[in-house]
mmCIF file of C-alpha atoms and ligand atoms in Angstrom:
data_model
loop_
_atom_site.group_PDB
_atom_site.id
_atom_site.type_symbol
_atom_site.label_atom_id
_atom_site.label_comp_id
_atom_site.label_asym_id
_atom_site.label_seq_id
_atom_site.Cartn_x
_atom_site.Cartn_y
_atom_site.Cartn_z
ATOM 1 C CA MET A 1170 40.995 -42.817 48.288
ATOM 2 C CA ALA A 1171 41.201 -44.108 51.882
ATOM 3 C CA VAL A 1172 38.149 -46.265 52.433
ATOM 4 C CA ASN A 1173 37.111 -47.264 55.902
ATOM 5 C CA THR A 1174 35.348 -50.529 55.288
ATOM 6 C CA ALA A 1175 35.024 -51.332 58.975
ATOM 7 C CA SER A 1176 31.455 -51.168 60.216
ATOM 8 C CA VAL A 1177 30.366 -48.084 62.125
ATOM 9 C CA GLU A 1178 28.526 -47.958 65.455
ATOM 10 C CA PHE A 1179 25.352 -45.917 65.710
ATOM 11 C CA ALA A 1180 24.771 -43.781 68.799
ATOM 12 C CA LEU A 1181 21.081 -43.692 69.669
ATOM 13 C CA ASN A 1182 19.645 -40.207 70.319
ATOM 14 C CA PRO A 1183 15.861 -40.593 70.284
ATOM 15 C CA ASN A 1184 13.683 -37.695 69.172
ATOM 16 C CA ALA A 1185 12.478 -35.781 72.250
ATOM 17 C CA ASN A 1186 9.436 -34.504 70.333
ATOM 18 C CA PRO A 1187 8.064 -37.321 68.182
ATOM 19 C CA MET A 1188 4.808 -36.717 66.324
ATOM 20 C CA PRO A 1189 1.855 -37.466 68.637
ATOM 21 C CA GLU A 1190 0.201 -40.772 67.786
ATOM 22 C CA ALA A 1191 -3.173 -39.174 66.990
ATOM 23 C CA ASP A 1192 -1.526 -36.860 64.431
ATOM 24 C CA ARG A 1193 0.362 -39.721 62.839
ATOM 25 C CA LEU A 1194 -2.730 -41.882 62.504
ATOM 26 C CA LYS A 1195 -4.636 -38.925 61.053
ATOM 27 C CA ALA A 1196 -1.851 -38.390 58.486
ATOM 28 C CA PHE A 1197 -1.949 -42.110 57.635
ATOM 29 C CA GLU A 1198 -5.552 -41.705 56.441
ATOM 30 C CA ASN A 1199 -4.429 -39.892 53.302
ATOM 31 C CA LEU A 1200 -0.916 -40.975 52.366
ATOM 32 C CA GLY A 1201 0.650 -39.592 49.232
ATOM 33 C CA PHE A 1202 4.221 -40.239 48.149
ATOM 34 C CA GLY A 1203 7.161 -38.646 49.903
ATOM 35 C CA THR A 1204 5.359 -35.859 51.728
ATOM 36 C CA LEU A 1205 5.259 -37.204 55.288
ATOM 37 C CA PHE A 1206 8.413 -38.202 57.199
ATOM 38 C CA SER A 1207 9.129 -40.298 60.269
ATOM 39 C CA ASP A 1208 10.608 -39.005 63.538
ATOM 40 C CA HIS A 1209 14.224 -40.087 62.998
ATOM 41 C CA MET A 1210 17.087 -40.329 60.531
ATOM 42 C CA ALA A 1211 20.326 -42.286 60.400
ATOM 43 C CA VAL A 1212 23.486 -40.247 59.748
ATOM 44 C CA ILE A 1213 27.144 -41.145 59.238
ATOM 45 C CA ARG A 1214 29.951 -38.835 58.201
ATOM 46 C CA TRP A 1215 33.034 -39.491 56.101
ATOM 47 C CA ASN A 1216 36.230 -37.587 55.654
ATOM 48 C CA ALA A 1217 39.484 -38.458 53.988
ATOM 49 C CA ASP A 1218 41.350 -38.783 57.309
ATOM 50 C CA ARG A 1219 38.888 -40.796 59.367
ATOM 51 C CA GLY A 1220 36.767 -42.659 56.843
ATOM 52 C CA TRP A 1221 33.234 -43.366 58.090
ATOM 53 C CA HIS A 1222 32.636 -42.126 61.629
ATOM 54 C CA ASP A 1223 30.108 -40.537 63.993
ATOM 55 C CA GLY A 1224 27.180 -42.785 63.151
ATOM 56 C CA GLU A 1225 23.947 -41.865 64.884
ATOM 57 C CA ILE A 1226 20.219 -42.427 64.880
ATOM 58 C CA THR A 1227 18.779 -39.059 65.739
ATOM 59 C CA ALA A 1228 15.771 -36.753 65.382
ATOM 60 C CA ARG A 1229 15.081 -35.892 61.729
ATOM 61 C CA ALA A 1230 16.313 -32.333 61.304
ATOM 62 C CA PRO A 1231 17.837 -30.013 58.673
ATOM 63 C CA PHE A 1232 21.568 -30.219 57.932
ATOM 64 C CA ALA A 1233 23.694 -27.131 58.329
ATOM 65 C CA ILE A 1234 25.940 -27.196 55.269
ATOM 66 C CA ASP A 1235 28.311 -24.584 53.950
ATOM 67 C CA PRO A 1236 27.132 -22.597 50.882
ATOM 68 C CA ALA A 1237 30.281 -23.884 49.163
ATOM 69 C CA ALA A 1238 29.419 -27.537 49.905
ATOM 70 C CA SER A 1239 30.420 -29.240 46.684
ATOM 71 C CA VAL A 1240 27.099 -31.073 46.257
ATOM 72 C CA LEU A 1241 25.469 -27.685 45.683
ATOM 73 C CA HIS A 1242 27.836 -26.909 42.819
ATOM 74 C CA TYR A 1243 28.974 -30.149 41.217
ATOM 75 C CA ALA A 1244 26.167 -32.524 42.244
ATOM 76 C CA GLN A 1245 28.096 -35.350 43.859
ATOM 77 C CA GLU A 1246 24.991 -37.081 45.182
ATOM 78 C CA ILE A 1247 23.640 -40.637 45.035
ATOM 79 C CA PHE A 1248 20.631 -42.335 46.551
ATOM 80 C CA GLU A 1249 18.667 -45.540 46.934
ATOM 81 C CA GLY A 1250 14.981 -46.354 47.255
ATOM 82 C CA MET A 1251 13.599 -49.295 49.200
ATOM 83 C CA LYS A 1252 10.608 -50.175 51.364
ATOM 84 C CA ALA A 1253 9.809 -51.731 54.739
ATOM 85 C CA TYR A 1254 6.524 -53.626 54.751
ATOM 86 C CA ARG A 1255 4.284 -54.730 57.609
ATOM 87 C CA THR A 1256 3.200 -58.294 56.877
ATOM 88 C CA ALA A 1257 -0.237 -59.692 57.750
ATOM 89 C CA ASP A 1258 1.367 -61.760 60.541
ATOM 90 C CA GLY A 1259 2.838 -58.598 62.066
ATOM 91 C CA ARG A 1260 6.480 -58.758 60.979
ATOM 92 C CA ALA A 1261 8.417 -55.786 59.602
ATOM 93 C CA VAL A 1262 10.349 -56.864 56.517
ATOM 94 C CA LEU A 1263 12.695 -55.520 53.847
ATOM 95 C CA PHE A 1264 12.921 -56.779 50.268
ATOM 96 C CA ARG A 1265 16.431 -57.716 49.024
ATOM 97 C CA PRO A 1266 18.124 -54.874 50.955
ATOM 98 C CA GLU A 1267 21.611 -56.225 50.227
ATOM 99 C CA GLU A 1268 20.935 -55.507 46.536
ATOM 100 C CA ASN A 1269 20.413 -51.837 47.422
ATOM 101 C CA ALA A 1270 23.626 -51.827 49.464
ATOM 102 C CA ARG A 1271 25.599 -53.273 46.550
ATOM 103 C CA ARG A 1272 24.079 -50.882 44.002
ATOM 104 C CA PHE A 1273 24.712 -47.918 46.294
ATOM 105 C CA ASN A 1274 28.428 -48.721 46.213
ATOM 106 C CA GLU A 1275 28.357 -49.115 42.438
ATOM 107 C CA SER A 1276 26.822 -45.646 42.220
ATOM 108 C CA ALA A 1277 29.434 -44.343 44.684
ATOM 109 C CA ARG A 1278 32.291 -45.673 42.545
ATOM 110 C CA ARG A 1279 30.906 -44.051 39.393
ATOM 111 C CA MET A 1280 30.549 -40.695 41.146
ATOM 112 C CA ALA A 1281 34.038 -40.869 42.743
ATOM 113 C CA MET A 1282 32.488 -41.053 46.229
ATOM 114 C CA PRO A 1283 33.574 -43.289 49.107
ATOM 115 C CA GLU A 1284 32.033 -46.739 49.397
ATOM 116 C CA ILE A 1285 30.324 -47.776 52.596
ATOM 117 C CA ALA A 1286 30.493 -51.261 54.133
ATOM 118 C CA GLU A 1287 27.344 -53.125 53.110
ATOM 119 C CA GLU A 1288 26.795 -54.127 56.725
ATOM 120 C CA THR A 1289 26.900 -50.470 57.806
ATOM 121 C CA PHE A 1290 24.421 -49.493 55.085
ATOM 122 C CA LEU A 1291 22.122 -52.315 56.209
ATOM 123 C CA GLU A 1292 22.521 -51.495 59.882
ATOM 124 C CA ALA A 1293 21.556 -47.865 59.273
ATOM 125 C CA ILE A 1294 18.373 -49.061 57.540
ATOM 126 C CA GLU A 1295 17.570 -51.609 60.204
ATOM 127 C CA LYS A 1296 18.148 -49.299 63.163
ATOM 128 C CA LEU A 1297 15.999 -46.590 61.580
ATOM 129 C CA VAL A 1298 13.146 -49.017 60.881
ATOM 130 C CA GLN A 1299 13.407 -50.381 64.416
ATOM 131 C CA ILE A 1300 13.094 -46.976 66.062
ATOM 132 C CA ASP A 1301 10.385 -45.805 63.622
ATOM 133 C CA ALA A 1302 8.544 -49.134 63.283
ATOM 134 C CA LYS A 1303 5.223 -47.503 64.166
ATOM 135 C CA TRP A 1304 5.631 -45.440 60.988
ATOM 136 C CA ILE A 1305 5.171 -48.504 58.773
ATOM 137 C CA PRO A 1306 1.586 -48.263 57.509
ATOM 138 C CA GLU A 1307 -0.450 -51.461 57.389
ATOM 139 C CA GLY A 1308 -2.373 -52.793 54.405
ATOM 140 C CA GLU A 1309 -1.371 -51.416 51.000
ATOM 141 C CA GLY A 1310 1.060 -48.826 52.347
ATOM 142 C CA SER A 1311 4.728 -49.182 53.224
ATOM 143 C CA LEU A 1312 7.581 -47.210 54.746
ATOM 144 C CA TYR A 1313 9.683 -45.859 51.871
ATOM 145 C CA LEU A 1314 13.354 -45.642 52.859
ATOM 146 C CA ARG A 1315 15.677 -43.182 51.216
ATOM 147 C CA PRO A 1316 19.404 -43.738 51.831
ATOM 148 C CA PHE A 1317 21.535 -41.043 50.210
ATOM 149 C CA MET A 1318 25.025 -39.563 50.281
ATOM 150 C CA PHE A 1319 26.295 -36.148 49.292
ATOM 151 C CA ALA A 1320 29.548 -34.190 49.188
ATOM 152 C CA SER A 1321 29.646 -31.721 52.077
ATOM 153 C CA GLU A 1322 33.149 -30.311 51.716
ATOM 154 C CA ALA A 1323 33.292 -26.506 51.439
ATOM 155 C CA PHE A 1324 35.460 -26.263 48.334
ATOM 156 C CA LEU A 1325 34.879 -24.862 44.856
ATOM 157 C CA GLY A 1326 37.763 -26.553 43.080
ATOM 158 C CA VAL A 1327 36.805 -29.352 40.744
ATOM 159 C CA ARG A 1328 37.809 -32.756 42.124
ATOM 160 C CA PRO A 1329 36.105 -35.435 44.254
ATOM 161 C CA ALA A 1330 35.218 -33.943 47.651
ATOM 162 C CA LYS A 1331 36.925 -34.937 50.886
ATOM 163 C CA ASP A 1332 33.849 -34.822 53.156
ATOM 164 C CA TYR A 1333 30.558 -36.669 52.744
ATOM 165 C CA ILE A 1334 27.365 -37.243 54.685
ATOM 166 C CA PHE A 1335 25.426 -40.500 54.425
ATOM 167 C CA CYS A 1336 21.849 -40.349 55.643
ATOM 168 C CA VAL A 1337 18.687 -42.436 55.659
ATOM 169 C CA ILE A 1338 15.236 -40.900 55.989
ATOM 170 C CA ALA A 1339 11.871 -42.684 56.000
ATOM 171 C CA SER A 1340 8.516 -41.715 54.544
ATOM 172 C CA PRO A 1341 5.249 -43.640 54.968
ATOM 173 C CA VAL A 1342 3.625 -43.986 51.555
ATOM 174 C CA GLY A 1343 0.404 -45.173 49.978
ATOM 175 C CA PRO A 1344 0.147 -46.475 46.412
ATOM 176 C CA TYR A 1345 2.436 -44.487 44.048
ATOM 177 C CA PHE A 1346 -0.166 -43.948 41.352
ATOM 178 C CA LYS A 1347 -3.480 -42.812 42.786
ATOM 179 C CA GLY A 1348 -6.255 -44.938 41.340
ATOM 180 C CA GLY A 1349 -4.315 -48.155 41.925
ATOM 181 C CA ALA A 1350 -3.985 -50.579 39.030
ATOM 182 C CA LYS A 1351 -5.093 -48.073 36.373
ATOM 183 C CA PRO A 1352 -2.640 -48.318 33.457
ATOM 184 C CA ILE A 1353 -0.332 -45.374 32.854
ATOM 185 C CA THR A 1354 0.058 -43.206 29.785
ATOM 186 C CA ILE A 1355 3.594 -42.487 28.646
ATOM 187 C CA TRP A 1356 5.214 -39.915 26.430
ATOM 188 C CA SER A 1357 8.088 -40.814 24.109
ATOM 189 C CA THR A 1358 10.308 -37.746 23.971
ATOM 190 C CA GLU A 1359 12.064 -36.842 20.737
ATOM 191 C CA LYS A 1360 14.089 -33.923 22.067
ATOM 192 C CA PHE A 1361 15.659 -35.271 25.234
ATOM 193 C CA THR A 1362 17.758 -38.246 26.241
ATOM 194 C CA ARG A 1363 18.519 -39.524 29.707
ATOM 195 C CA ALA A 1364 21.861 -41.303 29.503
ATOM 196 C CA ALA A 1365 24.699 -41.695 27.043
ATOM 197 C CA PRO A 1366 27.307 -44.466 26.737
ATOM 198 C CA GLY A 1367 30.051 -43.754 29.261
ATOM 199 C CA GLY A 1368 27.753 -41.470 31.247
ATOM 200 C CA THR A 1369 25.983 -41.960 34.560
ATOM 201 C CA GLY A 1370 22.819 -43.757 33.415
ATOM 202 C CA ALA A 1371 23.512 -46.858 35.508
ATOM 203 C CA ALA A 1372 24.240 -44.869 38.676
ATOM 204 C CA LYS A 1373 21.376 -43.839 40.941
ATOM 205 C CA CYS A 1374 22.391 -40.204 41.150
ATOM 206 C CA GLY A 1375 20.325 -37.083 41.595
ATOM 207 C CA GLY A 1376 21.892 -35.571 38.474
ATOM 208 C CA ASN A 1377 20.148 -38.119 36.236
ATOM 209 C CA TYR A 1378 16.847 -37.016 37.674
ATOM 210 C CA ALA A 1379 17.636 -33.327 37.288
ATOM 211 C CA ALA A 1380 18.358 -33.980 33.615
ATOM 212 C CA SER A 1381 15.110 -35.918 33.135
ATOM 213 C CA LEU A 1382 12.714 -33.425 34.724
ATOM 214 C CA ILE A 1383 12.244 -31.306 31.623
ATOM 215 C CA ALA A 1384 11.182 -34.394 29.687
ATOM 216 C CA GLN A 1385 8.883 -35.409 32.538
ATOM 217 C CA ALA A 1386 7.356 -31.921 32.414
ATOM 218 C CA GLU A 1387 6.929 -32.313 28.644
ATOM 219 C CA ALA A 1388 5.149 -35.633 29.291
ATOM 220 C CA GLN A 1389 2.799 -33.997 31.749
ATOM 221 C CA ALA A 1390 2.080 -31.162 29.329
ATOM 222 C CA GLN A 1391 1.091 -33.878 26.826
ATOM 223 C CA GLY A 1392 -1.325 -35.333 29.381
ATOM 224 C CA CYS A 1393 0.943 -38.298 30.154
ATOM 225 C CA ASP A 1394 1.977 -39.778 33.508
ATOM 226 C CA GLN A 1395 5.582 -40.621 32.639
ATOM 227 C CA VAL A 1396 8.239 -40.189 29.979
ATOM 228 C CA VAL A 1397 10.057 -43.003 28.155
ATOM 229 C CA PHE A 1398 13.582 -42.361 26.904
ATOM 230 C CA LEU A 1399 15.212 -43.722 23.771
ATOM 231 C CA ASP A 1400 18.961 -44.276 23.499
ATOM 232 C CA ALA A 1401 21.186 -41.227 23.029
ATOM 233 C CA ALA A 1402 23.317 -42.551 20.152
ATOM 234 C CA GLU A 1403 20.682 -43.620 17.608
ATOM 235 C CA HIS A 1404 17.498 -42.380 19.210
ATOM 236 C CA LYS A 1405 15.972 -45.672 18.229
ATOM 237 C CA TRP A 1406 16.079 -48.141 21.123
ATOM 238 C CA VAL A 1407 13.727 -48.043 24.090
ATOM 239 C CA GLU A 1408 15.708 -47.645 27.303
ATOM 240 C CA GLU A 1409 13.567 -46.865 30.338
ATOM 241 C CA LEU A 1410 11.275 -44.362 32.013
ATOM 242 C CA GLY A 1411 12.560 -41.503 34.176
ATOM 243 C CA GLY A 1412 12.587 -43.757 37.228
ATOM 244 C CA MET A 1413 11.300 -47.153 36.115
ATOM 245 C CA ASN A 1414 12.425 -50.013 33.889
ATOM 246 C CA VAL A 1415 10.200 -51.341 31.120
ATOM 247 C CA PHE A 1416 8.999 -54.773 29.929
ATOM 248 C CA PHE A 1417 7.091 -55.977 26.869
ATOM 249 C CA VAL A 1418 4.902 -59.101 26.686
ATOM 250 C CA MET A 1419 4.802 -60.682 23.224
ATOM 251 C CA ASP A 1420 2.073 -62.853 21.637
ATOM 252 C CA ASP A 1421 4.156 -66.031 22.069
ATOM 253 C CA GLY A 1422 4.104 -65.442 25.845
ATOM 254 C CA SER A 1423 7.730 -64.312 26.025
ATOM 255 C CA LEU A 1424 8.925 -61.129 27.697
ATOM 256 C CA VAL A 1425 11.384 -58.583 26.338
ATOM 257 C CA THR A 1426 13.249 -55.995 28.390
ATOM 258 C CA PRO A 1427 16.082 -53.711 27.254
ATOM 259 C CA PRO A 1428 19.530 -55.041 28.222
ATOM 260 C CA LEU A 1429 21.640 -53.360 30.900
ATOM 261 C CA GLY A 1430 24.702 -51.829 29.356
ATOM 262 C CA GLY A 1431 25.563 -48.705 31.269
ATOM 263 C CA THR A 1432 22.737 -46.456 30.109
ATOM 264 C CA ILE A 1433 19.935 -48.182 32.011
ATOM 265 C CA LEU A 1434 19.501 -48.265 35.782
ATOM 266 C CA PRO A 1435 19.774 -51.904 36.922
ATOM 267 C CA GLY A 1436 16.465 -52.104 38.787
ATOM 268 C CA ILE A 1437 16.006 -54.607 41.592
ATOM 269 C CA THR A 1438 12.332 -54.885 40.632
ATOM 270 C CA ARG A 1439 13.426 -55.594 37.031
ATOM 271 C CA LYS A 1440 15.854 -58.282 38.182
ATOM 272 C CA SER A 1441 13.266 -59.855 40.495
ATOM 273 C CA LEU A 1442 10.571 -59.916 37.791
ATOM 274 C CA ILE A 1443 12.956 -61.628 35.361
ATOM 275 C CA THR A 1444 13.483 -64.355 37.974
ATOM 276 C CA LEU A 1445 9.764 -64.678 38.797
ATOM 277 C CA ALA A 1446 8.811 -64.818 35.108
ATOM 278 C CA ARG A 1447 11.371 -67.563 34.484
ATOM 279 C CA ASP A 1448 10.085 -69.417 37.582
ATOM 280 C CA LYS A 1449 6.686 -69.433 35.882
ATOM 281 C CA GLY A 1450 8.204 -70.967 32.746
ATOM 282 C CA LEU A 1451 8.139 -67.750 30.722
ATOM 283 C CA THR A 1452 11.010 -66.869 28.399
ATOM 284 C CA VAL A 1453 12.619 -63.501 29.078
ATOM 285 C CA HIS A 1454 14.828 -61.865 26.468
ATOM 286 C CA GLU A 1455 17.114 -59.041 27.540
ATOM 287 C CA ARG A 1456 17.516 -57.515 24.126
ATOM 288 C CA PRO A 1457 17.246 -54.144 22.393
ATOM 289 C CA TYR A 1458 13.713 -53.259 21.293
ATOM 290 C CA SER A 1459 13.156 -50.301 19.003
ATOM 291 C CA PHE A 1460 10.416 -47.721 19.312
ATOM 292 C CA GLU A 1461 9.441 -48.478 15.685
ATOM 293 C CA ASP A 1462 8.943 -52.163 16.585
ATOM 294 C CA TRP A 1463 6.954 -51.174 19.653
ATOM 295 C CA LYS A 1464 4.596 -49.115 17.507
ATOM 296 C CA ALA A 1465 4.324 -51.766 14.757
ATOM 297 C CA ASP A 1466 3.924 -54.679 17.210
ATOM 298 C CA ALA A 1467 1.187 -52.854 19.125
ATOM 299 C CA ALA A 1468 -0.663 -52.315 15.816
ATOM 300 C CA SER A 1469 -0.215 -55.888 14.550
ATOM 301 C CA GLY A 1470 -1.088 -57.540 17.855
ATOM 302 C CA LYS A 1471 2.360 -59.105 18.197
ATOM 303 C CA LEU A 1472 2.757 -57.024 21.360
ATOM 304 C CA LYS A 1473 0.207 -58.012 23.998
ATOM 305 C CA GLU A 1474 1.208 -55.958 27.043
ATOM 306 C CA ALA A 1475 3.778 -53.483 28.294
ATOM 307 C CA PHE A 1476 4.565 -52.451 31.831
ATOM 308 C CA ALA A 1477 6.912 -50.302 33.866
ATOM 309 C CA CYS A 1478 8.454 -51.377 37.173
ATOM 310 C CA GLY A 1479 10.353 -49.975 40.130
ATOM 311 C CA THR A 1480 10.277 -49.973 43.928
ATOM 312 C CA ALA A 1481 7.982 -46.974 44.286
ATOM 313 C CA ALA A 1482 5.243 -48.016 41.850
ATOM 314 C CA VAL A 1483 6.060 -51.788 41.843
ATOM 315 C CA VAL A 1484 4.468 -52.758 38.486
ATOM 316 C CA ALA A 1485 2.330 -50.418 36.382
ATOM 317 C CA GLY A 1486 0.682 -51.429 33.105
ATOM 318 C CA ILE A 1487 1.300 -49.109 30.151
ATOM 319 C CA GLY A 1488 -2.019 -48.444 28.398
ATOM 320 C CA THR A 1489 -1.221 -45.676 25.939
ATOM 321 C CA VAL A 1490 1.977 -44.380 24.356
ATOM 322 C CA LYS A 1491 2.060 -40.899 22.854
ATOM 323 C CA PHE A 1492 4.846 -39.533 20.670
ATOM 324 C CA PRO A 1493 5.288 -36.390 18.557
ATOM 325 C CA GLY A 1494 2.693 -36.886 15.847
ATOM 326 C CA GLY A 1495 0.709 -39.818 17.161
ATOM 327 C CA ALA A 1496 -0.302 -42.338 19.779
ATOM 328 C CA PHE A 1497 -1.064 -46.023 20.146
ATOM 329 C CA THR A 1498 -2.696 -48.217 22.767
ATOM 330 C CA ILE A 1499 -1.691 -51.594 24.129
ATOM 331 C CA ASN A 1500 -4.139 -54.314 25.210
ATOM 332 C CA GLY A 1501 -7.035 -51.929 24.601
ATOM 333 C CA GLY A 1502 -5.559 -49.523 27.125
ATOM 334 C CA GLU A 1503 -6.036 -52.029 29.969
ATOM 335 C CA THR A 1504 -3.560 -53.717 32.282
ATOM 336 C CA GLY A 1505 -2.902 -57.176 30.827
ATOM 337 C CA PRO A 1506 -3.042 -60.580 32.528
ATOM 338 C CA VAL A 1507 0.723 -61.279 32.484
ATOM 339 C CA THR A 1508 1.400 -57.859 34.006
ATOM 340 C CA GLN A 1509 -1.171 -58.552 36.703
ATOM 341 C CA THR A 1510 0.152 -62.038 37.450
ATOM 342 C CA LEU A 1511 3.740 -60.822 37.803
ATOM 343 C CA ARG A 1512 2.682 -57.876 39.951
ATOM 344 C CA GLU A 1513 0.721 -60.143 42.299
ATOM 345 C CA ALA A 1514 3.567 -62.674 42.483
ATOM 346 C CA LEU A 1515 6.030 -59.945 43.495
ATOM 347 C CA VAL A 1516 3.731 -58.098 45.888
ATOM 348 C CA SER A 1517 2.708 -61.276 47.694
ATOM 349 C CA ILE A 1518 6.373 -62.137 48.332
ATOM 350 C CA GLN A 1519 7.163 -58.586 49.480
ATOM 351 C CA ARG A 1520 4.243 -58.713 51.910
ATOM 352 C CA GLY A 1521 5.118 -62.138 53.251
ATOM 353 C CA GLN A 1522 1.941 -63.711 51.844
ATOM 354 C CA SER A 1523 3.524 -66.361 49.654
ATOM 355 C CA ASN A 1524 6.390 -68.783 49.705
ATOM 356 C CA ASP A 1525 9.616 -66.819 49.439
ATOM 357 C CA ALA A 1526 11.507 -69.410 47.404
ATOM 358 C CA HIS A 1527 14.506 -67.140 46.780
ATOM 359 C CA ALA A 1528 14.814 -65.864 50.388
ATOM 360 C CA TRP A 1529 14.332 -62.270 49.253
ATOM 361 C CA VAL A 1530 12.471 -61.097 52.347
ATOM 362 C CA LYS A 1531 14.517 -60.019 55.379
ATOM 363 C CA PRO A 1532 12.644 -59.663 58.668
ATOM 364 C CA ILE A 1533 13.796 -56.893 60.981
ATOM 365 C CA SER A 1534 14.358 -58.171 64.479
ATOM 366 C CA GLY A 1535 12.600 -56.775 67.516
ATOM 367 C CA VAL A 1536 9.731 -54.959 65.795
HETATM 368 C C1 PLP B 2670 15.560 -46.594 40.948
HETATM 369 C C2 PLP B 2670 15.354 -46.595 39.480
HETATM 370 C C3 PLP B 2670 14.712 -47.646 38.804
HETATM 371 C C4 PLP B 2670 14.070 -48.806 39.504
HETATM 372 O O1 PLP B 2670 14.920 -49.539 40.329
HETATM 373 P P1 PLP B 2670 14.335 -50.463 41.483
HETATM 374 O O2 PLP B 2670 15.525 -51.053 42.120
HETATM 375 O O3 PLP B 2670 13.478 -51.474 40.815
HETATM 376 O O4 PLP B 2670 13.542 -49.571 42.372
HETATM 377 C C5 PLP B 2670 14.627 -47.587 37.426
HETATM 378 N N1 PLP B 2670 15.134 -46.552 36.748
HETATM 379 C C6 PLP B 2670 15.738 -45.506 37.358
HETATM 380 C C7 PLP B 2670 16.269 -44.399 36.537
HETATM 381 C C8 PLP B 2670 15.868 -45.500 38.744
HETATM 382 O O5 PLP B 2670 16.466 -44.462 39.344
#
């Protein structure tokens, strides 16, 4: 596949009808997740002849795509999720954006889609945040950024498409789980799995989410916030939630998280928390942990805390786990101290409030 790795220029076509400031500020008073969008989007197109071309920052608007566009039939689609934060001293910052750029290309390779130069990916993000900087909420909110790519070729044959659109949209968001630090309840599904060895579990593709929605619906029908998936081969090992990785805090102070191995999404929050925990002198084991051990360790007190993590929700304590035929609680159903400490350590770096020893925070110039 011809890959244009040269960086792409972005033409600037500002929105002639941006949302009036009064309306935006009114909307900011009650932010949910992913319901409100900024004035602009970044777009770049790819085809087999020209590679990446026609980059622009333009008014957010619908795409006109052919009904035969291959994404609509064979689901060649990948995405990323990241946030721009407004720090107390007024800067606009991103958190480890180059990690998102790298992972996006890993997802692209798995889905037989063209890679994009990391600098082009990052420039699209930066230019969009610059033009929509007033859309970054202050305080607890942030501007959620959604880079994605899909196959736009009108063709029903089965092979990798020859045309793609890369786009970034932005959505101001409040806290992911309403009610803040309240621990979540999760449902362990017996019927469904999320990812199999050799499959697409490590790629951030829409198809993984489509396949997980029925289990998420099952979780909600059971009164739970989220679903946790076990491995597909043995249905024994804890893997992750529908869109979040998972950690366990043991009574000796160590942490356990399932190892990456192709069936788990390599979360940037996961990776960052492993580093922060080790910085604090905690031992972190990336090792398989079975659902049976989880249940037994919660009962015996060997397990002290459990939490889920990802960009959208950051860190969320797991209070109760339900499964077909039973339920158990962790730390009396409350968010534990290690969970809270790690959450605060990460959030304070993301918001520019503490020493950024690993240089994870990237300020955006000019805003
Ligand atoms: C995006 C995602 C995560 C979390 O990744 P972060 O980089 O921490 O946001 C975890 N699991 C799945 C399935 C995901 O899609």
